[in-house]
Short mmCIF file of C-alpha atoms and ligand atoms in Angstrom, two decimals:
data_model
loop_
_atom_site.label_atom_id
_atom_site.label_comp_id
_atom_site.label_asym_id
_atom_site.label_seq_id
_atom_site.Cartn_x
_atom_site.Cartn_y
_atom_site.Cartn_z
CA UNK A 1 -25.30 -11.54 -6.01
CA UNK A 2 -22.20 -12.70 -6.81
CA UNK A 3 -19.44 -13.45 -4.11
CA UNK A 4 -16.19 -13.30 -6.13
CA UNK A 5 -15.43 -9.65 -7.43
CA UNK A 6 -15.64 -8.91 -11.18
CA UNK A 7 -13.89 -5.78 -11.96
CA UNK A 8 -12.00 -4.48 -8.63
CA UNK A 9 -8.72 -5.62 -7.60
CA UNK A 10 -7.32 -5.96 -4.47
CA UNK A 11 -6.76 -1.76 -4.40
CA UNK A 12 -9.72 -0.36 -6.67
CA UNK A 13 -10.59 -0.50 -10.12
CA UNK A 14 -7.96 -0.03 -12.83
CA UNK A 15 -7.33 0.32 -15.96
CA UNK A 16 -5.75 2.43 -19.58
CA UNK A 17 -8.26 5.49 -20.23
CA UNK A 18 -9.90 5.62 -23.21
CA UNK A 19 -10.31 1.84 -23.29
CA UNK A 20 -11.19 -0.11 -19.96
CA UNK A 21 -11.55 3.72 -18.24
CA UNK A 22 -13.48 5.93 -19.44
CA UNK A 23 -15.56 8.43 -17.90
CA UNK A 24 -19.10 5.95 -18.83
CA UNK A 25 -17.69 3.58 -16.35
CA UNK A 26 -16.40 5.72 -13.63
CA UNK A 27 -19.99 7.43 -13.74
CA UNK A 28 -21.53 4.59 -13.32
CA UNK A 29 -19.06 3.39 -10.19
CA UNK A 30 -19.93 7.12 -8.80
CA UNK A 31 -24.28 6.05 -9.26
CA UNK A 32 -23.96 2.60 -7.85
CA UNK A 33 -21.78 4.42 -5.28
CA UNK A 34 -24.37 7.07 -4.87
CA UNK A 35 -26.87 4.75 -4.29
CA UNK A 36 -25.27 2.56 -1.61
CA UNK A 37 -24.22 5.84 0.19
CA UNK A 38 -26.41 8.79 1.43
CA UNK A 39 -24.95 11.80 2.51
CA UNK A 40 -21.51 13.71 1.57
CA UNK A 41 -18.94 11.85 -0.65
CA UNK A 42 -15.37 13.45 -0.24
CA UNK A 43 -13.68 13.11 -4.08
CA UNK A 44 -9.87 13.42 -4.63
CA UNK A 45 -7.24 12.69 -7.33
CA UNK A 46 -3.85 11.84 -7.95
CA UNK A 47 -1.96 13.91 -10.33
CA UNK A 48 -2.66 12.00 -13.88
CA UNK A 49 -3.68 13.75 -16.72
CA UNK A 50 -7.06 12.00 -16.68
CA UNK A 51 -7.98 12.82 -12.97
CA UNK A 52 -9.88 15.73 -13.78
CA UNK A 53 -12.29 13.92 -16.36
CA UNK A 54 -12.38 11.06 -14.49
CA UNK A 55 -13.38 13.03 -10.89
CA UNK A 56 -15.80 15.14 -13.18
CA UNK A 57 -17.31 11.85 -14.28
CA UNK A 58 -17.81 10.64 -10.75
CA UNK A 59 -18.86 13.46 -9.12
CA UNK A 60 -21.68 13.55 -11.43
CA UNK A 61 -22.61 10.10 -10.50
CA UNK A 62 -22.74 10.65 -6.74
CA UNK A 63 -24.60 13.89 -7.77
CA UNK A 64 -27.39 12.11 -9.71
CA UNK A 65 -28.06 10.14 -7.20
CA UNK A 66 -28.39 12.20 -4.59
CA UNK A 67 -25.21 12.32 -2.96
CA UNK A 68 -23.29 15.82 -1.94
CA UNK A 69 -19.49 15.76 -3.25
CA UNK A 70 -16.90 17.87 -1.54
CA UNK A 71 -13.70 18.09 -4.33
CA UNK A 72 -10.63 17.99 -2.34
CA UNK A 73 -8.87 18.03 -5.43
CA UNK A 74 -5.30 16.60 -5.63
CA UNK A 75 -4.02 14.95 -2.62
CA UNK A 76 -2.10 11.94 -1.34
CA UNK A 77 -4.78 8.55 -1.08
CA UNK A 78 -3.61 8.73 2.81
CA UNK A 79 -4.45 12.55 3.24
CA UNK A 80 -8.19 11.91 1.72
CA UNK A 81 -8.68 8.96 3.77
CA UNK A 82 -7.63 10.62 7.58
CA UNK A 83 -9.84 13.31 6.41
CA UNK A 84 -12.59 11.35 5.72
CA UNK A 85 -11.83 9.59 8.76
CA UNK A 86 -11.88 12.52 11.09
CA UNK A 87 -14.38 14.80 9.49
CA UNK A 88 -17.96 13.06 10.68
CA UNK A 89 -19.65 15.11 7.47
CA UNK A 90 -18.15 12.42 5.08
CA UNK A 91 -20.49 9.46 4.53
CA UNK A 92 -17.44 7.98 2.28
CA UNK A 93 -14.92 9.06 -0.35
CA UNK A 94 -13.07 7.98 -3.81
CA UNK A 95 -10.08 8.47 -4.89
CA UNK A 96 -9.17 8.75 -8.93
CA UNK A 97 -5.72 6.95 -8.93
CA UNK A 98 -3.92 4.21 -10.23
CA UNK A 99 -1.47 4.09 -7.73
CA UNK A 100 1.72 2.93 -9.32
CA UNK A 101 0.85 2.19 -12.70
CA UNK A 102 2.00 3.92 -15.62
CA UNK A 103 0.83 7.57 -17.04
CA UNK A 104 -1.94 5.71 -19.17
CA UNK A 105 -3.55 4.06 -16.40
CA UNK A 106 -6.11 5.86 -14.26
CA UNK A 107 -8.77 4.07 -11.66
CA UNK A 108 -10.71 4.63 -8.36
CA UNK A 109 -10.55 3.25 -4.86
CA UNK A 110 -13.45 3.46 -3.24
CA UNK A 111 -12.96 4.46 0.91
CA UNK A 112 -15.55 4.03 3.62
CA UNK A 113 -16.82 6.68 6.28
CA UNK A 114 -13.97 4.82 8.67
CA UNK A 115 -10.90 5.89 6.22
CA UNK A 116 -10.23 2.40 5.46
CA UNK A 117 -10.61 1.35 1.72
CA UNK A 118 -14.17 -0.75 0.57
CA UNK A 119 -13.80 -4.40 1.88
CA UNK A 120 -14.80 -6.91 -0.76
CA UNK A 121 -18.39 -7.75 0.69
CA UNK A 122 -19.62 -4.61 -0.67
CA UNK A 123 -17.12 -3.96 -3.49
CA UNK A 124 -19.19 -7.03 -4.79
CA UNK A 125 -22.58 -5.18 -3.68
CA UNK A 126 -21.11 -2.27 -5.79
CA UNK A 127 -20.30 -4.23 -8.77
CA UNK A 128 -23.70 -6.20 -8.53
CA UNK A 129 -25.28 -2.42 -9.17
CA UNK A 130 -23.04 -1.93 -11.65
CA UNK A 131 -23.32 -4.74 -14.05
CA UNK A 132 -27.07 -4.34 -13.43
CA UNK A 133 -27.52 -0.76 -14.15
CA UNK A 134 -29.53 -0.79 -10.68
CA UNK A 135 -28.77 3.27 -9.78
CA UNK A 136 -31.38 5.03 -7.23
CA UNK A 137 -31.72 8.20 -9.41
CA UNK A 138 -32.59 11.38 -7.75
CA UNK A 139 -35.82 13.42 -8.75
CA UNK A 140 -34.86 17.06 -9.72
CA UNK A 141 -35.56 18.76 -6.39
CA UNK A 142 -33.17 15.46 -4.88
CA UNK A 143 -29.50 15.83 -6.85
CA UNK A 144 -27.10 16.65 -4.72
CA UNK A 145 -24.67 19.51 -4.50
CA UNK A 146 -21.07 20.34 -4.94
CA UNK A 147 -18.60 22.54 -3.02
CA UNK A 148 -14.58 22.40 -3.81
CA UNK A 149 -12.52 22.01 -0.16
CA UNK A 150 -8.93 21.56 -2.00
CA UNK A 151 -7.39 23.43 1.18
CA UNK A 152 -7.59 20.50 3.45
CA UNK A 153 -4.30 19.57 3.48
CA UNK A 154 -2.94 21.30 6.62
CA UNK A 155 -5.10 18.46 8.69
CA UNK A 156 -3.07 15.67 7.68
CA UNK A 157 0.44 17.34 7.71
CA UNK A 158 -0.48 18.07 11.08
CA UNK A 159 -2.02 14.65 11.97
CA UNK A 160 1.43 13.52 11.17
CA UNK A 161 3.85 15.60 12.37
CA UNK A 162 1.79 15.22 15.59
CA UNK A 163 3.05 12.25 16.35
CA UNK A 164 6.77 12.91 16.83
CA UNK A 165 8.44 15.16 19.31
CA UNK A 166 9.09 18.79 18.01
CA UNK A 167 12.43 18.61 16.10
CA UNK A 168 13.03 15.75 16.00
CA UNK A 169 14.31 15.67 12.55
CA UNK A 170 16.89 18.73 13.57
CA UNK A 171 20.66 17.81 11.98
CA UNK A 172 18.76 15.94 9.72
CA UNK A 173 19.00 16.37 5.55
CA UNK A 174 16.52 14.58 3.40
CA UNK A 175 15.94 14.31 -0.15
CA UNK A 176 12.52 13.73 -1.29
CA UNK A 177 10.86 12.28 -4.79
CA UNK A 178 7.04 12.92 -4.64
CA UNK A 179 7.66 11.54 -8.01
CA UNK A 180 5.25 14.45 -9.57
CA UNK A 181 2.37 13.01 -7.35
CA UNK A 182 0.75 14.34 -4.83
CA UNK A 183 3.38 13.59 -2.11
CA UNK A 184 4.81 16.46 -3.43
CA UNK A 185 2.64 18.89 -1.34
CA UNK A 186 2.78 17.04 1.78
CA UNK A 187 5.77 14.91 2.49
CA UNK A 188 8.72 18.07 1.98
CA UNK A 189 6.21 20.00 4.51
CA UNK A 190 6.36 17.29 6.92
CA UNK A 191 9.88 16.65 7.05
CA UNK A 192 10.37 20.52 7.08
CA UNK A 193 8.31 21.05 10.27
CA UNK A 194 10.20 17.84 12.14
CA UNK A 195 13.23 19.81 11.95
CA UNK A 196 14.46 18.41 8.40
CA UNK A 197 16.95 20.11 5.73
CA UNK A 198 14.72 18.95 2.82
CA UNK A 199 16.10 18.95 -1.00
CA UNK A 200 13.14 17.38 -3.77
CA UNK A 201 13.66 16.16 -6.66
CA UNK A 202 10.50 15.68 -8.90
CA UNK A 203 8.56 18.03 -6.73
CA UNK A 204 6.36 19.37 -9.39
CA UNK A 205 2.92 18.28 -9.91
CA UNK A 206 2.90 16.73 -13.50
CA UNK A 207 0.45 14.11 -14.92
CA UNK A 208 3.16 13.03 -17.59
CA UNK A 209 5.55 11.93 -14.91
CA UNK A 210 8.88 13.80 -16.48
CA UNK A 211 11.48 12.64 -14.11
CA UNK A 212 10.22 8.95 -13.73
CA UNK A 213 7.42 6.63 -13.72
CA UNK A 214 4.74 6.56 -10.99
CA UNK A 215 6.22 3.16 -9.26
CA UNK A 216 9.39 3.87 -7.83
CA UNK A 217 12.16 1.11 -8.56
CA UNK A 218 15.62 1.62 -8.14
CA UNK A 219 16.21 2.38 -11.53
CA UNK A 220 13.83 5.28 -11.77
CA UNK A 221 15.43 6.77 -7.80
CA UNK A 222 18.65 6.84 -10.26
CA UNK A 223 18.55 10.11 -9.80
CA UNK A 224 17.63 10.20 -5.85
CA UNK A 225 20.00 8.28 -4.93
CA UNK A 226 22.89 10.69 -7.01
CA UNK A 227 21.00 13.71 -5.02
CA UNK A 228 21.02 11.90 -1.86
CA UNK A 229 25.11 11.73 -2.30
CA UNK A 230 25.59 15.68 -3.56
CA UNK A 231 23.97 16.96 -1.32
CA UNK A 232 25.21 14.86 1.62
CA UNK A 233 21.62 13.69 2.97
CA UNK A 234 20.87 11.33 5.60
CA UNK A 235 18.41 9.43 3.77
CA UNK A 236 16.03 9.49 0.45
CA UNK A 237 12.56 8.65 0.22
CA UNK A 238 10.40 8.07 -2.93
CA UNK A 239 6.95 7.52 -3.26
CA UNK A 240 4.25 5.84 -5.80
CA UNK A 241 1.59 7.76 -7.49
CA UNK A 242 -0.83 8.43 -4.79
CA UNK A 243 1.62 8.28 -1.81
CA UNK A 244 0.61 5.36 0.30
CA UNK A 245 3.92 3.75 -0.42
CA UNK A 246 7.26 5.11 0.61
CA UNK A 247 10.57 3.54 -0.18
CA UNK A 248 13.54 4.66 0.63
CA UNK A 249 17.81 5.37 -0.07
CA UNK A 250 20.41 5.37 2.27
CA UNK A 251 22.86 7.63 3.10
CA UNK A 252 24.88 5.93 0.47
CA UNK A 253 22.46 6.18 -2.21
CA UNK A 254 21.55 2.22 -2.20
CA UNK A 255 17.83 1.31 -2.73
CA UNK A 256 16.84 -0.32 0.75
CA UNK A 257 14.81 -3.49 -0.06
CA UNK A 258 10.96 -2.80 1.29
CA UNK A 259 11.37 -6.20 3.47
CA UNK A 260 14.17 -4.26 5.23
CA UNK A 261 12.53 -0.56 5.34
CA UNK A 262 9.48 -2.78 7.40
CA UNK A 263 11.57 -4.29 9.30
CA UNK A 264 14.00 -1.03 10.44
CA UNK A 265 10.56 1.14 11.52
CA UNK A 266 9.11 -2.40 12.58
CA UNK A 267 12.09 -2.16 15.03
CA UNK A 268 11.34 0.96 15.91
CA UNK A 269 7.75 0.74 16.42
CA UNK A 270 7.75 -2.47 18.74
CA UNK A 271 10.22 -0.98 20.77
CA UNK A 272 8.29 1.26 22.07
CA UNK A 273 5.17 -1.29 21.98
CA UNK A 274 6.52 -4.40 23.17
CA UNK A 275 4.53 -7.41 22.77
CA UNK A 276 1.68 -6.73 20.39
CA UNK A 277 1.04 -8.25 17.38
CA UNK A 278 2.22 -7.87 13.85
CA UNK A 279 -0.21 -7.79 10.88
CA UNK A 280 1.38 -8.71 7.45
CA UNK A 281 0.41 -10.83 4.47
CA UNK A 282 1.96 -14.30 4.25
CA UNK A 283 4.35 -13.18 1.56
CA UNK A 284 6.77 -11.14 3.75
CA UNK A 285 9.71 -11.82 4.77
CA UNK A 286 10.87 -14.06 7.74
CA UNK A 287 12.83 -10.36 8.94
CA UNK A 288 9.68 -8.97 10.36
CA UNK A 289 9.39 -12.22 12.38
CA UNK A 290 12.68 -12.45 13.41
CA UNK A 291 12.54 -8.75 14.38
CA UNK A 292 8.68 -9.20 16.22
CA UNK A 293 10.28 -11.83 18.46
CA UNK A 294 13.30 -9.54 19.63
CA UNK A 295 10.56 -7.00 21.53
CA UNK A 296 8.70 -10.28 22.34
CA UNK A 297 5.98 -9.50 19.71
CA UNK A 298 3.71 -12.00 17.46
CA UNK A 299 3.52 -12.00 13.25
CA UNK A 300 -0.16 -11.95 12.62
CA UNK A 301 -0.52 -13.13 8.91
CA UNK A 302 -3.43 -12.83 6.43
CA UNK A 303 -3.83 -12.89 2.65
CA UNK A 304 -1.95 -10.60 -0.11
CA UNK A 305 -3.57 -7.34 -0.18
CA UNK A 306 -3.37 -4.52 2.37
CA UNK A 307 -7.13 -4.08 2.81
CA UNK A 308 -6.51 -7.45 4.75
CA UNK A 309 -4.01 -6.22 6.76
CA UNK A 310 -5.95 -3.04 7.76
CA UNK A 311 -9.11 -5.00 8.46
CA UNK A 312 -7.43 -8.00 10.12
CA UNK A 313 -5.48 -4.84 12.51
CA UNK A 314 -9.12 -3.41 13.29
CA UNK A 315 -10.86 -6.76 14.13
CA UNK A 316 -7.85 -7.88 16.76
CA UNK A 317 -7.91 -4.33 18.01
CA UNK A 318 -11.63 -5.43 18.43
CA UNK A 319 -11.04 -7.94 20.55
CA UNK A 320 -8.93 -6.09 22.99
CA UNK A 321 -5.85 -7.13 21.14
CA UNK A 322 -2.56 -5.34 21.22
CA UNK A 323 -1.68 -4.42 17.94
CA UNK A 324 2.10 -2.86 17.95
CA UNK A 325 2.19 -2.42 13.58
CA UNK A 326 1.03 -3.91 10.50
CA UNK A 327 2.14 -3.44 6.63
CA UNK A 328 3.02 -5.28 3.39
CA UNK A 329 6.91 -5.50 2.29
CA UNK A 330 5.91 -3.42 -0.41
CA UNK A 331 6.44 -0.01 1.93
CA UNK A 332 3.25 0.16 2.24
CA UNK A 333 2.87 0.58 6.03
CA UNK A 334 0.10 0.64 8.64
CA UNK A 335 0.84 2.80 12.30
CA UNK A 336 -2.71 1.67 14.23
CA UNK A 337 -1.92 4.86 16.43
CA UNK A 338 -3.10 7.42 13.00
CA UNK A 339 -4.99 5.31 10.70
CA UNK A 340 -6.35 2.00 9.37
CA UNK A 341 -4.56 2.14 5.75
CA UNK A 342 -0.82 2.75 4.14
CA UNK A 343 0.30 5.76 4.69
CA UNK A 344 3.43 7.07 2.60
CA UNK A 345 3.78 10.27 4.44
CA UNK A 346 3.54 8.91 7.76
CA UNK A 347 6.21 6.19 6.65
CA UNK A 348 8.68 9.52 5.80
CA UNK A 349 8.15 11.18 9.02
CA UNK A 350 9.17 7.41 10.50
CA UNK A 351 12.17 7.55 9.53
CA UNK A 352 13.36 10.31 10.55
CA UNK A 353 12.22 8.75 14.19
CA UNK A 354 14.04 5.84 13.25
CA UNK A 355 17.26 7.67 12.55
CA UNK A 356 16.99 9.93 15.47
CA UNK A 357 16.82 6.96 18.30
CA UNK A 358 19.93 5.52 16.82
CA UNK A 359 22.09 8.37 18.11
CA UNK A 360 23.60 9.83 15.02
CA UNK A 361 24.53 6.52 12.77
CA UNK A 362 24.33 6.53 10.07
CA UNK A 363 20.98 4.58 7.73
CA UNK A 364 23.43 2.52 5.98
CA UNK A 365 25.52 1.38 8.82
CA UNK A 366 22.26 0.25 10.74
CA UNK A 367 20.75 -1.75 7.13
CA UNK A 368 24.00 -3.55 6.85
CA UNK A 369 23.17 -5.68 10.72
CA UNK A 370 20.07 -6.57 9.56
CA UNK A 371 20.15 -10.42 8.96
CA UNK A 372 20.20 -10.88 5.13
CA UNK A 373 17.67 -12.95 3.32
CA UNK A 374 17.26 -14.45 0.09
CA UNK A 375 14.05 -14.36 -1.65
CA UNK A 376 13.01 -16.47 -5.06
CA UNK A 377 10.01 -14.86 -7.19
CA UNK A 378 8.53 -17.02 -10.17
CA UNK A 379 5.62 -16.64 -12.09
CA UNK A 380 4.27 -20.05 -13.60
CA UNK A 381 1.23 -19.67 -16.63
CA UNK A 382 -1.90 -22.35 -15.80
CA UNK A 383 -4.87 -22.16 -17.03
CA UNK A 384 -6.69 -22.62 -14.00
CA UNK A 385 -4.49 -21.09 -11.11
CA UNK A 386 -6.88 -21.83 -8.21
CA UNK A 387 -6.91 -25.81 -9.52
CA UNK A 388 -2.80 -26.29 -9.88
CA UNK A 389 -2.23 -24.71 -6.67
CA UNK A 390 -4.67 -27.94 -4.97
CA UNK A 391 -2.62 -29.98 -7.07
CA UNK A 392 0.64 -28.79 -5.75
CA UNK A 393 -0.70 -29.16 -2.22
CA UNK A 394 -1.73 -32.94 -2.45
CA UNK A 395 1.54 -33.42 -4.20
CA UNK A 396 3.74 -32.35 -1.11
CA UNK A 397 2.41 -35.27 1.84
CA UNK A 398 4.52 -34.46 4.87
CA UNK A 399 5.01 -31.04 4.88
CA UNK A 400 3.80 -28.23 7.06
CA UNK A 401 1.11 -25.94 4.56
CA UNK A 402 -0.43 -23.07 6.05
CA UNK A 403 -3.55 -22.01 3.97
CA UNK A 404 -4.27 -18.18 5.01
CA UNK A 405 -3.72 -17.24 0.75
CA UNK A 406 -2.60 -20.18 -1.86
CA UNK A 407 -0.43 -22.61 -0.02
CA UNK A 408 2.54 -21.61 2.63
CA UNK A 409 5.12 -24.32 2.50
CA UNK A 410 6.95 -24.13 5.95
CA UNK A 411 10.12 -25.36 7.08
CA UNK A 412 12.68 -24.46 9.41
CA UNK A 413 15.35 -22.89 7.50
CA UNK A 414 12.82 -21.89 4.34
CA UNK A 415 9.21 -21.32 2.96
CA UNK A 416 7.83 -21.24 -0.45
CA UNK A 417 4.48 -19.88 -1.09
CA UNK A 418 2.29 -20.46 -4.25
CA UNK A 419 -0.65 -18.59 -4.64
CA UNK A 420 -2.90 -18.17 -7.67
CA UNK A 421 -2.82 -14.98 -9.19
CA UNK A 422 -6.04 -12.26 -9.20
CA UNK A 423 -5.84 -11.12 -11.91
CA UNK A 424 -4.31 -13.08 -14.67
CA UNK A 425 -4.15 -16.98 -15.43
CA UNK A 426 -0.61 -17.91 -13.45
CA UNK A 427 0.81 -18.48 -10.36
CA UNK A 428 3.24 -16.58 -7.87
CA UNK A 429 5.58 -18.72 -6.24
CA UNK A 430 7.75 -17.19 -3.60
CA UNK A 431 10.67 -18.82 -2.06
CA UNK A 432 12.64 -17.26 1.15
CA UNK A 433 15.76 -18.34 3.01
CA UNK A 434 19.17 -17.21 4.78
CA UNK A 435 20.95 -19.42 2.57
CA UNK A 436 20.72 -18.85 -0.70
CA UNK A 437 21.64 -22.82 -1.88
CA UNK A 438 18.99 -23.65 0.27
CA UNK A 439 16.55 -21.67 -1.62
CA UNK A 440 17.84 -22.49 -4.60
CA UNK A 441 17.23 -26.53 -4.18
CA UNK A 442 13.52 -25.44 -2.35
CA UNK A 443 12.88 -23.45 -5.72
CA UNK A 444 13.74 -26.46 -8.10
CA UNK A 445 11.60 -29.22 -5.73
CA UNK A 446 8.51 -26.70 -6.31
CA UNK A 447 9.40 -26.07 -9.80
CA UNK A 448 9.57 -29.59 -10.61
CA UNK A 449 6.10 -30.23 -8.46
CA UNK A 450 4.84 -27.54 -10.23
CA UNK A 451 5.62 -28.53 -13.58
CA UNK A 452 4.47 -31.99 -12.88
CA UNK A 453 1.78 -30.97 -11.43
MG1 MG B 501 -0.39 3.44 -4.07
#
């Protein structure tokens, strides 16, 4: 067995169809799935043109080897995962998505009986059947069936609106850009049943992504953020391809930086639990610390990747832990109270909590007294990544590391962090302080260690 994985990132496998994904390979992740899993397999899809050959392809997969599928069709990743969660029928699920990539892209993300996505113990167990062809075939009187439930959706709109009290969004206008994904028949009926005024843009389910491109930068929420003004809404919020992610506009229009969106519901959150702990990867901002310690909580940090996060939430939780919130400054964010994963939809209905304890101000006004921080991203090409960040490490005697992912250069007024890519032969270095000169000289003493290095 191997123990590093092969094929699966750090969210699923993806890649561009008809040449790394195809339906041959997705079949075979639906067998070797099939034959780790007995029971009922719930299937969904995001809204790519390729999701219905691709679920075809898995389904039969789970099917041959013996595995019932129940097709819940095209839904957010979040919406498939509470309902596997809370329906005790489901032995697993996948999801055909690739998240934020581009139309051409398509994968699967593999989710466990729990809701939480496939930690990379048996990822590698998946990809050892794979490679191997190893696939417990059923005998013809042992295939498994398949029934379509694509009318599921009400249990997770009503999951989340749960949370909040009734009308709480009343006043309130929003803007929403499912971004043609499957947000688009979730998030509007959320925000509608809090009490909302909701206006969409991009609302239409469409595999070709018209309007813009799955990931949603503040280029492509152009057009969000000219709504958000016309119409005279209180906020915007955008999501990625499969709606795990949420990201957001202010009342003026201006993109709000994910650091800050995390930090603004962070506020919000630990407010109301005071003193738990914080679960984000090391390559957040310094905000969500700074913010923790106001309601006298603790920053719990773990590796890049939000399956970390989720896991790491679940295994303090396990120890009779107090966990107040957890995320990645991506806006993908993690409320312990609903479920173990990102939730896009959940992030929405958020902020419209967030808005409605600060007593009628506006989103803007509260952004602009958050404290302000200045973040350095480099990429660097090597070879051998994993090697050059050890080298960078014995070349820095005297300074605080942490080592929870690459190496977490700590100091009081700044950190830089330089981690080895997964996926490609480089290295992400990360730089973060209030003062941008300072960050600026801390970028060119690791550039130069780098380099030398
Ligand atoms: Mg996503």
């Amino acid at each position: 067995m191997g123990n590093k994985k092969q094929m699966f990132g750090t969210n699923g496998v993806r890649g561009v169809v008809g040449e790394m994904m195809t339906p041959t390979l997705v079949l075979k992740i639906g067998a070797a799935l099939g034959s780790m899993r007995n029971g009922t397999i719930a299937v969904g899809r995001d809204t790519r043109t390729s999701g219905e050959a691709l679920a075809h392809a898995l389904k039969a997969g789970l099917l041959m080897t013996g595995c019932d599928v129940v097709d819940m069709g095209i839904l957010p990743t979040p919406a498939l995962q509470y309902i596997i969660k809370t329906d005790d029928r489901f032995a697993g699920g996948a999801m055909i998505t690739a998240s934020h990539n581009p139309p051409e892209y398509n994968g699967v993300k593999i989710i466990e009986a729990d809701g939480t996505e496939m930690a990379d113990d048996e990822i590698i167990r998946l990809e050892d059947r794979f490679f191997a062809g190893e696939f417990d075939a059923a005998a013809w009187d042992g295939v498994g069936t398949e029934t379509a439930a694509p009318d599921r959706l009400e249990e997770y709109i009503q999951a989340v609106v749960g949370h909040f009290p009734a009308g709480i969004g009343k006043g309130m206008t929003v803007v929403v850009d499912p971004g043609s994904g499957p947000a688009a028949l979730t998030t509007p009926v959320i925000l509608e049943r809090m009490g909302c005024r909701v206006h969409t843009i991009n609302a239409r389910l469409d595999g070709t992504f018209p309007g813009r491109m799955p990931e949603p930068t503040p280029e492509g929420l152009q057009p969000l953020s000219e709504m958000v003004i016309a119409t005279g809404a209180d906020f915007g919020v955008a999501h990625d391809g499969d709606a795990d992610r949420a990201v957001f506009v202010d009342n003026k229009g201006r993109y709000i930086e994910e650091n800050y969106e995390f930090g603004l519901i962070e506020d919000y959150v630990c407010s109301r639990n005071r003193g738990g702990l914080v679960v984000t990867p090391v390559a957040t901002s310094r905000l969500i610390r700074d913010i923790a310690g106001k309601h006298g909580c603790t920053v719990d940090y773990t590796p890049v990747g939000s399956i970390y996060v989720a896991r790491r939430m679940i295994e303090l939780i396990g120890q009779g832990k107090n966990v107040s919130f957890g995320g990645e400054g991506n806006g993908g964010l993690i409320y312990p109270d609903h479920q173990f994963c990102r939730d896009g939809g959940m992030t929405a209905a958020m902020m419209v909590a967030v808005l409605a304890s600060h007593n009628g101000r506006d989103l803007s006004g509260i952004i602009d007294e958050l404290p302000v921080y200045h973040l350095v991203k480099e990429k660097y090409h090597a070879p051998d990544p994993a090697a050059l960040v050890r080298a960078v490490e014995e070349a820095l005697p005297g300074e605080t590391i942490e080592k929870i992912d690459g190496i977490k250069i700590i100091r009081d007024d700044a950190w830089a962090l330089v981690r080895a890519s997964g996926t490609e032969p480089m290295i992400r270095i990360m730089i973060e302080s209030k003062d941008p000169g300072v960050a600026d000289t801390m970028y060119r003493e690791i550039m130069q260690v780098v380099r030398q290095a």
